[in-house]
Structure formats: C-alpha cells, structure tokens
Tab-separated table of C-alpha atoms in Angstrom:
chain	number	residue	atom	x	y	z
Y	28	UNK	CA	64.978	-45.777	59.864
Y	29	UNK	CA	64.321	-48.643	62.495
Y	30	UNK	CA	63.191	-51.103	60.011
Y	31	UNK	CA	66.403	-50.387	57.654
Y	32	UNK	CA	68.760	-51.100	60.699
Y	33	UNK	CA	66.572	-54.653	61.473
Y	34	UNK	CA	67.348	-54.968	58.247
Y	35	UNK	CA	70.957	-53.958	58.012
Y	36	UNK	CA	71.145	-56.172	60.945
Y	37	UNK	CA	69.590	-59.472	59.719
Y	38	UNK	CA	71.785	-59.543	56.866
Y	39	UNK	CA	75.171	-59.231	58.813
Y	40	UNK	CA	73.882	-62.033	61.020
Y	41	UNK	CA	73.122	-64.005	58.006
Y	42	UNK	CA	76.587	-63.223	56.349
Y	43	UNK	CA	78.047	-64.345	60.001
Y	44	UNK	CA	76.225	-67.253	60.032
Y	45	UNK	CA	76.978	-68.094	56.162
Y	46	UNK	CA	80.817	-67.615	56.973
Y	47	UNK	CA	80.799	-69.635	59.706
Y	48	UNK	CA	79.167	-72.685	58.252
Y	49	UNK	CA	81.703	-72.185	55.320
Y	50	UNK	CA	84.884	-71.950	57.663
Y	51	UNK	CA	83.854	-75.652	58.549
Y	52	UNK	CA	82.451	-77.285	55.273
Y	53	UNK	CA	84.140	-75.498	52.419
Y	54	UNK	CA	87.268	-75.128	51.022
Y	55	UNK	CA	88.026	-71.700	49.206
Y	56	UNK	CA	90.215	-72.579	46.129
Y	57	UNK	CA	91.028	-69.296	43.804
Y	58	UNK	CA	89.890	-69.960	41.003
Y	59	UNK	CA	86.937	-72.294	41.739
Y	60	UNK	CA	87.763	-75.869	40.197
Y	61	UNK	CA	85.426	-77.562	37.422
Y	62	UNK	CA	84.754	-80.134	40.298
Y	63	UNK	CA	86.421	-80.400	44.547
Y	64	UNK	CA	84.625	-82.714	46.782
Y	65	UNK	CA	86.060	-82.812	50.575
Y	66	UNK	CA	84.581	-85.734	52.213
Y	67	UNK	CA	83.214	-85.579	55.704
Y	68	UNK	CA	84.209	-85.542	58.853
Y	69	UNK	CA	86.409	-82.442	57.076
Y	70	UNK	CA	89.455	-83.632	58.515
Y	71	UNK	CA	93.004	-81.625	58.396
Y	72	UNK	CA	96.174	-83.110	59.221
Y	73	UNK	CA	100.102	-81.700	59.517
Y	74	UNK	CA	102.858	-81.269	56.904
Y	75	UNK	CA	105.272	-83.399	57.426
Y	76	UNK	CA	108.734	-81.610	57.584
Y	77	UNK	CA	110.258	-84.010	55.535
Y	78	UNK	CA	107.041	-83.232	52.976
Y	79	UNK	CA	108.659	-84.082	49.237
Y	80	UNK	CA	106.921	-83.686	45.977
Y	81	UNK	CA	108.172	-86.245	43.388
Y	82	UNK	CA	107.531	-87.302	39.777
Y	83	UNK	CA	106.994	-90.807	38.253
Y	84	UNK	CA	108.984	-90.218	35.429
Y	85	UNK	CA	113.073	-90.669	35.032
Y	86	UNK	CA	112.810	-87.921	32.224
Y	87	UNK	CA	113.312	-84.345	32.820
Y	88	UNK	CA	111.571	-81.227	32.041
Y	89	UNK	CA	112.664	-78.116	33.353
Y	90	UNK	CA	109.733	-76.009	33.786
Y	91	UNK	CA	108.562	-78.835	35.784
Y	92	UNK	CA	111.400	-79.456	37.913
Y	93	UNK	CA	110.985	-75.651	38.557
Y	94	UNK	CA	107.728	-75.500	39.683
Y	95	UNK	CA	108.340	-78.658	42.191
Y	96	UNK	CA	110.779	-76.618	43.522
Y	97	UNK	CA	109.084	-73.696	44.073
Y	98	UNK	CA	106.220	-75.110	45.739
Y	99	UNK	CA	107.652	-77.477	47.489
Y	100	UNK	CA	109.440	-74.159	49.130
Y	101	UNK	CA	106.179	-71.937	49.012
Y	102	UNK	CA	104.273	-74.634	50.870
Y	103	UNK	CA	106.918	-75.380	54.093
Y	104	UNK	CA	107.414	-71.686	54.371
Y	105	UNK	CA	104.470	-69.622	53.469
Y	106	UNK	CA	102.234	-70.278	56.335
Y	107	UNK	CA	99.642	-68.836	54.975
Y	108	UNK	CA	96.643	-67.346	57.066
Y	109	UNK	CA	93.158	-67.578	55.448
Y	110	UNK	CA	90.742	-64.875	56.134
Y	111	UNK	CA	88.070	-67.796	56.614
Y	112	UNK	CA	89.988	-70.789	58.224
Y	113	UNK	CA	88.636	-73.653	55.829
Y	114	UNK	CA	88.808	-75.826	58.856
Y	115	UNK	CA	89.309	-76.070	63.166
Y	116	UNK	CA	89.019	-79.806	62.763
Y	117	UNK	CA	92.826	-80.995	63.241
Y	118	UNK	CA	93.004	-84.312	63.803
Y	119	UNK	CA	95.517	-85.982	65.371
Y	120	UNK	CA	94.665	-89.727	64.728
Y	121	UNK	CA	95.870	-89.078	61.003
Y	122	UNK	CA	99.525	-89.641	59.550
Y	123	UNK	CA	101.328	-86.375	58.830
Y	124	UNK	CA	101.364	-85.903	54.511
Y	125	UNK	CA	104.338	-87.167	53.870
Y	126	UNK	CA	104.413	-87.316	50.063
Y	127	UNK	CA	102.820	-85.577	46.893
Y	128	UNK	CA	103.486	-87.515	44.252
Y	129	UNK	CA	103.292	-86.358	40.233
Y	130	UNK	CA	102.645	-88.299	37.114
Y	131	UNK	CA	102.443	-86.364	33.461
Y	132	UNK	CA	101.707	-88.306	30.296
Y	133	UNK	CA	103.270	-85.638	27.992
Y	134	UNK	CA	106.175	-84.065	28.901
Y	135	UNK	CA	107.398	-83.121	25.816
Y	136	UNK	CA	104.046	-80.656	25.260
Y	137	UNK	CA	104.629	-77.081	24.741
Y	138	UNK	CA	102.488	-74.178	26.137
Y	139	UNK	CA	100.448	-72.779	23.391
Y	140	UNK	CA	96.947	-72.193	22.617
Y	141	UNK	CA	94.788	-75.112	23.409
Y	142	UNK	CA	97.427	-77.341	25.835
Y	143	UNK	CA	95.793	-79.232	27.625
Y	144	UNK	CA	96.172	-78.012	31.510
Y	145	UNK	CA	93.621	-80.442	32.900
Y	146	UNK	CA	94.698	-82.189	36.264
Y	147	UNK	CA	93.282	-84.325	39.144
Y	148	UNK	CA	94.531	-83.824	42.623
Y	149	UNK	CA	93.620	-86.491	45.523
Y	150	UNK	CA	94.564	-85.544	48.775
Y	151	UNK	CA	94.765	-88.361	51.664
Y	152	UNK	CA	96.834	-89.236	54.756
Y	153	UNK	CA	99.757	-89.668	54.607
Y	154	UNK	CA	100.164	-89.524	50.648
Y	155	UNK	CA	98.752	-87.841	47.897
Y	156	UNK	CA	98.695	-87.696	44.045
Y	157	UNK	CA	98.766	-85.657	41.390
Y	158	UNK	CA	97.927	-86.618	37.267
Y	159	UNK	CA	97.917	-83.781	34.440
Y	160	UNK	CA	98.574	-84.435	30.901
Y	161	UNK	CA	101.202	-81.560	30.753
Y	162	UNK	CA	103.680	-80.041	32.953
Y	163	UNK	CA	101.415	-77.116	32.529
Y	164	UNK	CA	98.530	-79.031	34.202
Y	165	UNK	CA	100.616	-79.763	37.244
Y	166	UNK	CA	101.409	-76.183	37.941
Y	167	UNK	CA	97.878	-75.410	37.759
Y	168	UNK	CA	97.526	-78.779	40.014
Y	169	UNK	CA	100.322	-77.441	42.246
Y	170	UNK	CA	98.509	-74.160	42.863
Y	171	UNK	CA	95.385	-75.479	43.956
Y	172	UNK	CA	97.539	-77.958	46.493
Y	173	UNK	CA	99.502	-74.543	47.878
Y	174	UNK	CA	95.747	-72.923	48.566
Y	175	UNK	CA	95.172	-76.767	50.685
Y	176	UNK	CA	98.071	-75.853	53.121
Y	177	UNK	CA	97.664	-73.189	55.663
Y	178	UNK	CA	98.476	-72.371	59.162
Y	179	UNK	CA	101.612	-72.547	61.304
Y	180	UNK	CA	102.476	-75.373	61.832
Y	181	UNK	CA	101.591	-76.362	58.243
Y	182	UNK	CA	98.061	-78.465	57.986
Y	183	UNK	CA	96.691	-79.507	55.065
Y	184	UNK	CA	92.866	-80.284	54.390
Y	185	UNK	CA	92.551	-84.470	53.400
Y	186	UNK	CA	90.331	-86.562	51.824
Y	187	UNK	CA	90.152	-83.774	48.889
Y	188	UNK	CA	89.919	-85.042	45.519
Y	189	UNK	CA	90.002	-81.565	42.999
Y	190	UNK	CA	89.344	-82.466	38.840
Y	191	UNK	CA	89.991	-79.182	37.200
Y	192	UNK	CA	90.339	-77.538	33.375
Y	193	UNK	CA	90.195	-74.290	32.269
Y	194	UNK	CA	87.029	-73.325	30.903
Y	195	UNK	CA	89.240	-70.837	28.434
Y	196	UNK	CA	92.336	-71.338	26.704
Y	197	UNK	CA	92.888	-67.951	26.627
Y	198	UNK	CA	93.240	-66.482	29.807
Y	199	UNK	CA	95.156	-63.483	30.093
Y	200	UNK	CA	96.574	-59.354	30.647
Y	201	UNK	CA	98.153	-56.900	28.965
Y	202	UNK	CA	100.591	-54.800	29.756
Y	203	UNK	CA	101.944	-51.553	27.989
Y	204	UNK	CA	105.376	-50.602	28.569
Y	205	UNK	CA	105.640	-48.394	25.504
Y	206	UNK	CA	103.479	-45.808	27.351
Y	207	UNK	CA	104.623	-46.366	30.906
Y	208	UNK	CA	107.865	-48.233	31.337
Y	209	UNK	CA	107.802	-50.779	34.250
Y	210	UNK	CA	111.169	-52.289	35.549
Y	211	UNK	CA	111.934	-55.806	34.694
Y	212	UNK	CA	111.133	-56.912	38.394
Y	213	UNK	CA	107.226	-55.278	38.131
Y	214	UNK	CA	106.798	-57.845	34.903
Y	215	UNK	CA	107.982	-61.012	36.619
Y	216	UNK	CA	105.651	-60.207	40.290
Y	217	UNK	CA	103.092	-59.569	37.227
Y	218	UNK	CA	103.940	-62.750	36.281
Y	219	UNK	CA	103.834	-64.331	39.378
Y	220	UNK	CA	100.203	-63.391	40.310
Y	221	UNK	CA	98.696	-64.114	37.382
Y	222	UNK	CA	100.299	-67.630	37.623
Y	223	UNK	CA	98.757	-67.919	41.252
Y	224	UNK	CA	95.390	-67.049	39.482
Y	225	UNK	CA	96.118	-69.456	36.560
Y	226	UNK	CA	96.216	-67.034	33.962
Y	227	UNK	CA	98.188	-68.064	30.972
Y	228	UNK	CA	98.774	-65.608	28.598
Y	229	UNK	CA	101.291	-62.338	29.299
Y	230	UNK	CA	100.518	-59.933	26.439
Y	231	UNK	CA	103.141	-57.415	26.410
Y	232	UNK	CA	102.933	-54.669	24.297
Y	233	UNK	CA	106.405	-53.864	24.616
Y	234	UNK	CA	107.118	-50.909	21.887
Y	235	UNK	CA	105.010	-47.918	20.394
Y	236	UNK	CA	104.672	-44.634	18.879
Y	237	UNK	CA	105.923	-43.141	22.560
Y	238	UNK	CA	108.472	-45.322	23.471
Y	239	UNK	CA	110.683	-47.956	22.132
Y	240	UNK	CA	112.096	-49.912	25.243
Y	241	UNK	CA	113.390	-52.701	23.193
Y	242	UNK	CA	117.183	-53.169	22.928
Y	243	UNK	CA	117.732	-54.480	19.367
Y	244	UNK	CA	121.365	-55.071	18.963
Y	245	UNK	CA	121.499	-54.920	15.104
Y	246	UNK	CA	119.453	-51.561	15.664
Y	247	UNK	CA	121.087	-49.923	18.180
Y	248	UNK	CA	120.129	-46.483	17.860
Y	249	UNK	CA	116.164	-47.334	17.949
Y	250	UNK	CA	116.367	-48.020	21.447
Y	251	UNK	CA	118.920	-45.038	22.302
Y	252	UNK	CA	116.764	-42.566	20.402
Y	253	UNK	CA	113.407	-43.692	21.901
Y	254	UNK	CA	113.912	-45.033	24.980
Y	255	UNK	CA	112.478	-42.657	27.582
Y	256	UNK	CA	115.420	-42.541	29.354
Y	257	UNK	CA	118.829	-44.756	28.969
Y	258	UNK	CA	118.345	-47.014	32.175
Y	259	UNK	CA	114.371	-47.660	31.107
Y	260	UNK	CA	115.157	-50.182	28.579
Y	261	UNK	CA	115.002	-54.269	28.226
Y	262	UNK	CA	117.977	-55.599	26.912
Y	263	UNK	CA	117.951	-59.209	25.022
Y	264	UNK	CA	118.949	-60.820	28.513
Y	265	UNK	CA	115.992	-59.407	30.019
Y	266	UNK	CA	113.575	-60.750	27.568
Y	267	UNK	CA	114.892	-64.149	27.656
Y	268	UNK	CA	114.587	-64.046	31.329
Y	269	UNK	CA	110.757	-62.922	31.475
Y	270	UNK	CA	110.466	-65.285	28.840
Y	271	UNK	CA	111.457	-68.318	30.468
Y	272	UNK	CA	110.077	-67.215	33.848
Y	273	UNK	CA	106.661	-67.139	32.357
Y	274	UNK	CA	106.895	-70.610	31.406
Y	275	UNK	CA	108.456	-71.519	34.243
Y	276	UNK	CA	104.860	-70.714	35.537
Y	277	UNK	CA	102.811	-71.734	33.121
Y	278	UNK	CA	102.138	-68.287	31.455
Y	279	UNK	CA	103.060	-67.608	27.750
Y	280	UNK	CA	104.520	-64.469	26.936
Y	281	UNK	CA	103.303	-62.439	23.637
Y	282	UNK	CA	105.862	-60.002	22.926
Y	283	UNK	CA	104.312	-56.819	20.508
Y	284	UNK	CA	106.894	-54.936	18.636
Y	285	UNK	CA	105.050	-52.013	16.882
Y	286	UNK	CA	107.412	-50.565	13.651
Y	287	UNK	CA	108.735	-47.190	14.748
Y	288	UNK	CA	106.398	-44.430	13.432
C-alpha cells in the first residue's frame, strides 16, 4: 500500500510540475495547429479597447463580414478564464494590440469538400495579421486568435506566429432529428461548438421512418401526418436560417430527406 501512495504521489507532483512549466511556455490552442511558435521572453500585452479587425479588400463577402463581427464582439467581451493561464508575464513596456488585420485571396470560394481553410496568423505589438485563401480560412484563423485573448482586462499572448490546415476535409457530426426532435435553437449552439472546434460538416439527418419534421409546402400533409407533434417541426424559414448560420461559421450543412416509408 505505501509504495502505491509514493507512487500515486510522484505522479501528481510530476503532473504539478508539468502544468506549471506549461502555464509559462505553452499556449493551449483547441485544436492543436499544424505549426505555433511563441517566441521567448513569452510576453502578453492588453487589448486595446478600440481593438478593430479589418480586411484588405474593398469587396464584400458576407460570411466574412459576419464572422469579423462576431469575434471582434466575442473577444472584447468574453473574458475568458483558462484553466491553465498560458501566461503571468504581462508586460507593460509593450503597445496595447490595436489592430488585426485580414487579407483573403479568394473571396468568391464556396465551402465544399476540399476548400482550402489554410491560414497564417502573426501576432505582435501593437498590430497583427491574418492571410487565408478563403473566408473559410479566416474563421478558422479567427478562432485560434479568440483562444490568444484571455483574462479581464483582455491580454493577448504576442510574438505568436500560428500556420494551420486541416489535416481532413471532412470533419464533422451527425445529428438525427427524425428519431428525437431537437428545437431549432439546440441545432444552431450545435453549430456553434463545432465551429469553435473547427468542424465543418453538419450532417443532419433530418427525416425518417419515425418522424418527418420537414415542412414541405407543396406536401403539406407529410409533415402534419408525421410530425411528432404540430409545434416539433422545421418550417422552410428555419432551414434557410440553420443553413446560412452554418456558413456563417464555416460549417456546411448536409440536409438528409429519407422518402416516407
């Protein structure tokens, strides 16, 4: 028995010691980049509260203006809280960041299988940059920089340069609503995490032998006949909004109609 606790013992002091040396030296990015270097001394410095992302093109694309927007919101207001502080080393001789700054060579590119959502993120004081090929590469790019920002007041971790692809083009769930019927707001926080976790593809196996969920206007009665109940149904409004709120974030949605049976 004594020699298991020295054991038991040893190990917690090693995990201690592990997380201690990581709190200082690493940063914990979800998931872990093809490649993020953080160059010593490890510095951190403050958002700015005038902190703006902006693009380098006069041409719009609304899935990216969307995303901009929503992290440039996420990342003055989340204050997020780390279980292992990436850093204590604030410094105060740097600049606050000021300015994130976005450049996409295709913005025309549309999320399917095999679009490219490469990106390169360089982080320094008081600017930084961001390059994808896509407006699907910048939201994964825009991810990672949200997981850079932490604390309250706001510091972010400089001198990070992140180059990052997905190793699969194919990353994805599925969910059945045939069998159990989820409300529209349970897809779209689905949605939402698997976005934070880069995932890309929303299968949703909307209709089956047990259900049929699916408001088809030119087929009315499918849906009032085998819906499970008249209020647990998606209309063609709600579709187009799940839709469009996937790519909004990056994540296709793969509707599955099964033929009644």
């Amino acid at each position: 028995m004594l020699p298991l606790l020295l054991l038991l013992l040893s190990l917690l002091c090693s995990i201690s010691t592990t997380l201690n040396a990581q709190s200082t030296t690493t940063i914990n990015v979800w998931p872990k980049p093809t490649n993020l270097t953080w160059t010593p001394p490890h510095q951190t410095t403050l958002l700015s509260p005038t902190f703006t992302i902006i693009t380098t093109t006069s041409h719009q694309n609304n899935h990216l203006t969307a995303a901009i927007n929503r992290y440039t919101n996420l990342i003055k207001t989340e204050h997020h809280r780390p279980l292992i502080p990436p850093t204590k080393n604030l410094s105060n001789n740097l600049p606050p960041l000021q300015l994130l700054t976005v450049t996409v060579t295709d913005l025309n590119a549309e999320l399917t299988h095999g679009t490219d959502e490469s990106y390169t993120l360089t982080v320094t004081s008081p600017n930084a940059t961001l390059t994808a090929v896509t407006a699907f590469g910048v939201i994964r790019g825009l991810e990672t920089f949200s997981q850079l920002a932490w604390g309250n007041p706001t510091r972010v971790a400089v001198d990070v340069r992140v180059t990052d692809a997905p190793l699969y083009g194919h990353r994805g769930i599925m969910l059945d609503t045939s069998r159990n019927y989820y409300p529209v707001k349970d897809l779209l926080r689905t949605i939402e995490a698997m976005s934070m976790n880069k995932l890309n593809v929303f299968h949703w196996h909307i209709t089956d032998s047990h259900s049929f969920p699916l408001v088809i206007p030119s087929e009315p009665l499918l849906a009032e006949k085998g819906a499970y109940d008249v209020n647990m149904v998606y209309t063609v409004d709600d579709v187009k909004r799940i839709v469009e709120f996937g790519l909004d974030r990056g994540v296709r949605v793969l509707p599955e109609i099964d033929s009644p049976g």
